[in-house]
Amino acid sequence: METLTDCIFCQILAGKKPARMVYQDETVAALEDIRPQAPVHLLVIPRRHLNSLREVSEEDEAVLGHLLSVASQLARERKIEAQGYRVVINNGNWAGQTVDHLHLHVLGGRVFHWPPG
Ligand code: AMP
Ligand code: ZN
């Protein structure tokens, strides 16, 4: 499993940094965002380090699909499914990516606007 010692999410996955984990399986994990931007703000991350969507290849298709599936499952469990929720992946500087370990934001519990800022 590829891990980066200086990557905060890899450190969390290795149990070296604390986090409020809400879901874990063999390939992905989910945690509470430390600076929530909505009443529900979860991050769904692959265990294998990928910087962003810019680095994915065909071999990552299964885990990418699983990330979305887990996001959907967590949205149901958190009861944000009926009202609607947002799933966001920031990729690179202009999109505002601050942690270079691919992650899905799952946001819900309030109204979101479009286009995003
Ligand atoms: P992004 O800006 O899309 O790269 O999102 C990174 C997210 O990770 C931000 O929403 C941060 O609040 C969140 N974050 C950073 N460090 C931690 C941490 N140690 N535990 C949980 N969430 C974190
Ligand atoms: Zn990482």
mmCIF file of C-alpha atoms and ligand atoms in Angstrom:
data_model
loop_
_atom_site.group_PDB
_atom_site.id
_atom_site.type_symbol
_atom_site.label_atom_id
_atom_site.label_comp_id
_atom_site.label_asym_id
_atom_site.label_seq_id
_atom_site.Cartn_x
_atom_site.Cartn_y
_atom_site.Cartn_z
ATOM 1 C CA MET A 1 0.000 0.000 0.000
ATOM 2 C CA GLU A 2 1.445 3.335 -1.020
ATOM 3 C CA THR A 3 1.702 5.751 1.901
ATOM 4 C CA LEU A 4 3.504 9.065 2.255
ATOM 5 C CA THR A 5 5.044 9.795 5.634
ATOM 6 C CA ASP A 6 4.425 13.542 5.343
ATOM 7 C CA CYS A 7 0.808 13.183 4.174
ATOM 8 C CA ILE A 8 -1.702 13.995 6.920
ATOM 9 C CA PHE A 9 -4.329 11.559 5.619
ATOM 10 C CA CYS A 10 -1.759 8.748 5.277
ATOM 11 C CA GLN A 11 -0.710 9.445 8.862
ATOM 12 C CA ILE A 12 -4.338 9.281 10.002
ATOM 13 C CA LEU A 13 -4.846 6.018 8.107
ATOM 14 C CA ALA A 14 -1.723 4.597 9.760
ATOM 15 C CA GLY A 15 -3.103 5.529 13.191
ATOM 16 C CA LYS A 16 -0.294 8.044 13.780
ATOM 17 C CA LYS A 17 -2.577 11.082 13.941
ATOM 18 C CA PRO A 18 -5.980 11.335 15.642
ATOM 19 C CA ALA A 19 -9.175 11.651 13.630
ATOM 20 C CA ARG A 20 -12.884 11.037 14.033
ATOM 21 C CA MET A 21 -13.178 8.036 11.755
ATOM 22 C CA VAL A 22 -16.747 7.198 10.753
ATOM 23 C CA TYR A 23 -16.156 4.351 8.306
ATOM 24 C CA GLN A 24 -13.332 1.978 7.377
ATOM 25 C CA ASP A 25 -12.913 -0.966 5.067
ATOM 26 C CA GLU A 26 -10.052 -2.556 3.113
ATOM 27 C CA THR A 27 -9.766 0.139 0.469
ATOM 28 C CA VAL A 28 -11.374 3.346 1.769
ATOM 29 C CA ALA A 29 -12.052 5.245 4.986
ATOM 30 C CA ALA A 30 -14.211 8.199 6.003
ATOM 31 C CA LEU A 31 -13.666 10.804 8.701
ATOM 32 C CA GLU A 32 -15.215 13.978 10.040
ATOM 33 C CA ASP A 33 -13.670 17.100 8.511
ATOM 34 C CA ILE A 34 -11.733 19.011 11.181
ATOM 35 C CA ARG A 35 -13.156 22.345 9.926
ATOM 36 C CA PRO A 36 -16.734 21.492 8.943
ATOM 37 C CA GLN A 37 -18.334 23.746 6.322
ATOM 38 C CA ALA A 38 -21.824 22.313 6.865
ATOM 39 C CA PRO A 39 -23.706 20.432 9.628
ATOM 40 C CA VAL A 40 -22.517 17.203 7.965
ATOM 41 C CA HIS A 41 -19.022 17.358 6.472
ATOM 42 C CA LEU A 42 -17.288 14.037 5.906
ATOM 43 C CA LEU A 43 -14.194 13.169 3.903
ATOM 44 C CA VAL A 44 -14.050 9.853 2.067
ATOM 45 C CA ILE A 45 -10.495 8.828 1.180
ATOM 46 C CA PRO A 46 -8.729 5.902 -0.474
ATOM 47 C CA ARG A 47 -6.253 4.007 1.709
ATOM 48 C CA ARG A 48 -3.756 4.022 -1.149
ATOM 49 C CA HIS A 49 -2.226 7.455 -1.565
ATOM 50 C CA LEU A 50 -3.277 9.260 -4.738
ATOM 51 C CA ASN A 51 -2.561 12.981 -4.966
ATOM 52 C CA SER A 52 -5.756 13.886 -6.800
ATOM 53 C CA LEU A 53 -7.958 12.871 -9.719
ATOM 54 C CA ARG A 54 -5.133 14.054 -11.963
ATOM 55 C CA GLU A 55 -3.075 10.975 -11.076
ATOM 56 C CA VAL A 56 -5.705 8.256 -11.434
ATOM 57 C CA SER A 57 -5.451 5.542 -14.056
ATOM 58 C CA GLU A 58 -7.599 2.620 -15.172
ATOM 59 C CA GLU A 59 -6.395 0.475 -12.271
ATOM 60 C CA ASP A 60 -8.014 2.948 -9.853
ATOM 61 C CA GLU A 61 -11.527 2.630 -11.306
ATOM 62 C CA ALA A 62 -12.725 0.150 -8.701
ATOM 63 C CA VAL A 63 -11.630 2.294 -5.764
ATOM 64 C CA LEU A 64 -13.033 5.453 -7.371
ATOM 65 C CA GLY A 65 -16.397 3.757 -7.722
ATOM 66 C CA HIS A 66 -16.209 2.505 -4.159
ATOM 67 C CA LEU A 67 -15.485 6.016 -2.842
ATOM 68 C CA LEU A 68 -18.740 7.223 -4.398
ATOM 69 C CA SER A 69 -20.648 4.219 -3.150
ATOM 70 C CA VAL A 70 -19.447 4.811 0.417
ATOM 71 C CA ALA A 71 -20.285 8.530 0.092
ATOM 72 C CA SER A 72 -23.820 7.559 -0.897
ATOM 73 C CA GLN A 73 -24.107 5.095 1.996
ATOM 74 C CA LEU A 74 -22.866 7.659 4.532
ATOM 75 C CA ALA A 75 -25.270 10.316 3.206
ATOM 76 C CA ARG A 76 -28.115 7.862 3.775
ATOM 77 C CA GLU A 77 -26.920 7.061 7.304
ATOM 78 C CA ARG A 78 -26.532 10.770 8.160
ATOM 79 C CA LYS A 79 -30.052 11.437 6.862
ATOM 80 C CA ILE A 80 -29.017 14.117 4.368
ATOM 81 C CA GLU A 81 -30.175 12.054 1.394
ATOM 82 C CA ALA A 82 -33.779 13.251 1.196
ATOM 83 C CA GLN A 83 -33.029 16.989 1.314
ATOM 84 C CA GLY A 84 -30.012 16.676 -0.947
ATOM 85 C CA TYR A 85 -26.290 16.890 -0.404
ATOM 86 C CA ARG A 86 -23.134 17.772 -2.250
ATOM 87 C CA VAL A 87 -20.066 15.680 -3.087
ATOM 88 C CA VAL A 88 -16.981 17.694 -4.011
ATOM 89 C CA ILE A 89 -13.469 16.800 -5.130
ATOM 90 C CA ASN A 90 -11.020 19.704 -5.324
ATOM 91 C CA ASN A 91 -8.091 19.027 -7.657
ATOM 92 C CA GLY A 92 -5.100 21.336 -7.639
ATOM 93 C CA ASN A 93 -4.479 24.941 -6.679
ATOM 94 C CA TRP A 94 -7.190 26.778 -8.553
ATOM 95 C CA ALA A 95 -9.821 24.397 -7.186
ATOM 96 C CA GLY A 96 -8.598 25.036 -3.627
ATOM 97 C CA GLN A 97 -7.108 21.626 -2.863
ATOM 98 C CA THR A 98 -5.156 21.914 0.395
ATOM 99 C CA VAL A 99 -4.487 18.249 1.220
ATOM 100 C CA ASP A 100 -2.766 16.338 -1.568
ATOM 101 C CA HIS A 101 -4.402 12.984 -0.824
ATOM 102 C CA LEU A 102 -7.502 12.437 -2.965
ATOM 103 C CA HIS A 103 -10.678 12.964 -0.936
ATOM 104 C CA LEU A 104 -14.397 13.347 -1.509
ATOM 105 C CA HIS A 105 -16.120 15.995 0.581
ATOM 106 C CA VAL A 106 -19.637 14.893 1.538
ATOM 107 C CA LEU A 107 -21.544 17.994 2.622
ATOM 108 C CA GLY A 108 -25.107 18.225 3.825
ATOM 109 C CA GLY A 109 -27.557 19.660 6.323
ATOM 110 C CA ARG A 110 -27.890 23.058 4.684
ATOM 111 C CA VAL A 111 -28.642 24.627 1.296
ATOM 112 C CA PHE A 112 -25.735 24.936 -1.168
ATOM 113 C CA HIS A 113 -25.539 27.445 -3.964
ATOM 114 C CA TRP A 114 -24.499 27.118 -7.568
ATOM 115 C CA PRO A 115 -22.150 28.072 -9.103
ATOM 116 C CA PRO A 116 -19.741 27.399 -6.238
ATOM 117 C CA GLY A 117 -17.442 30.238 -5.182
HETATM 118 P P1 AMP B 1 -9.310 20.345 0.267
HETATM 119 O O1 AMP B 1 -9.186 21.817 0.567
HETATM 120 O O2 AMP B 1 -10.323 19.998 -0.754
HETATM 121 O O3 AMP B 1 -7.946 19.751 -0.022
HETATM 122 O O4 AMP B 1 -9.857 19.697 1.606
HETATM 123 C C1 AMP B 1 -9.043 19.321 2.668
HETATM 124 C C2 AMP B 1 -9.933 19.181 3.865
HETATM 125 O O5 AMP B 1 -9.262 18.437 4.842
HETATM 126 C C3 AMP B 1 -10.335 20.510 4.498
HETATM 127 O O6 AMP B 1 -11.764 20.602 4.503
HETATM 128 C C4 AMP B 1 -9.743 20.438 5.903
HETATM 129 O O7 AMP B 1 -10.569 21.031 6.868
HETATM 130 C C5 AMP B 1 -9.619 18.943 6.096
HETATM 131 N N1 AMP B 1 -8.578 18.523 7.023
HETATM 132 C C6 AMP B 1 -7.303 18.937 7.062
HETATM 133 N N2 AMP B 1 -6.627 18.307 8.043
HETATM 134 C C7 AMP B 1 -7.525 17.453 8.616
HETATM 135 C C8 AMP B 1 -7.452 16.525 9.692
HETATM 136 N N3 AMP B 1 -6.330 16.330 10.384
HETATM 137 N N4 AMP B 1 -8.559 15.816 10.015
HETATM 138 C C9 AMP B 1 -9.711 16.016 9.330
HETATM 139 N N5 AMP B 1 -9.833 16.870 8.305
HETATM 140 C C10 AMP B 1 -8.767 17.591 7.965
HETATM 141 ZN ZN ZN B 2 -1.657 10.269 1.623
#
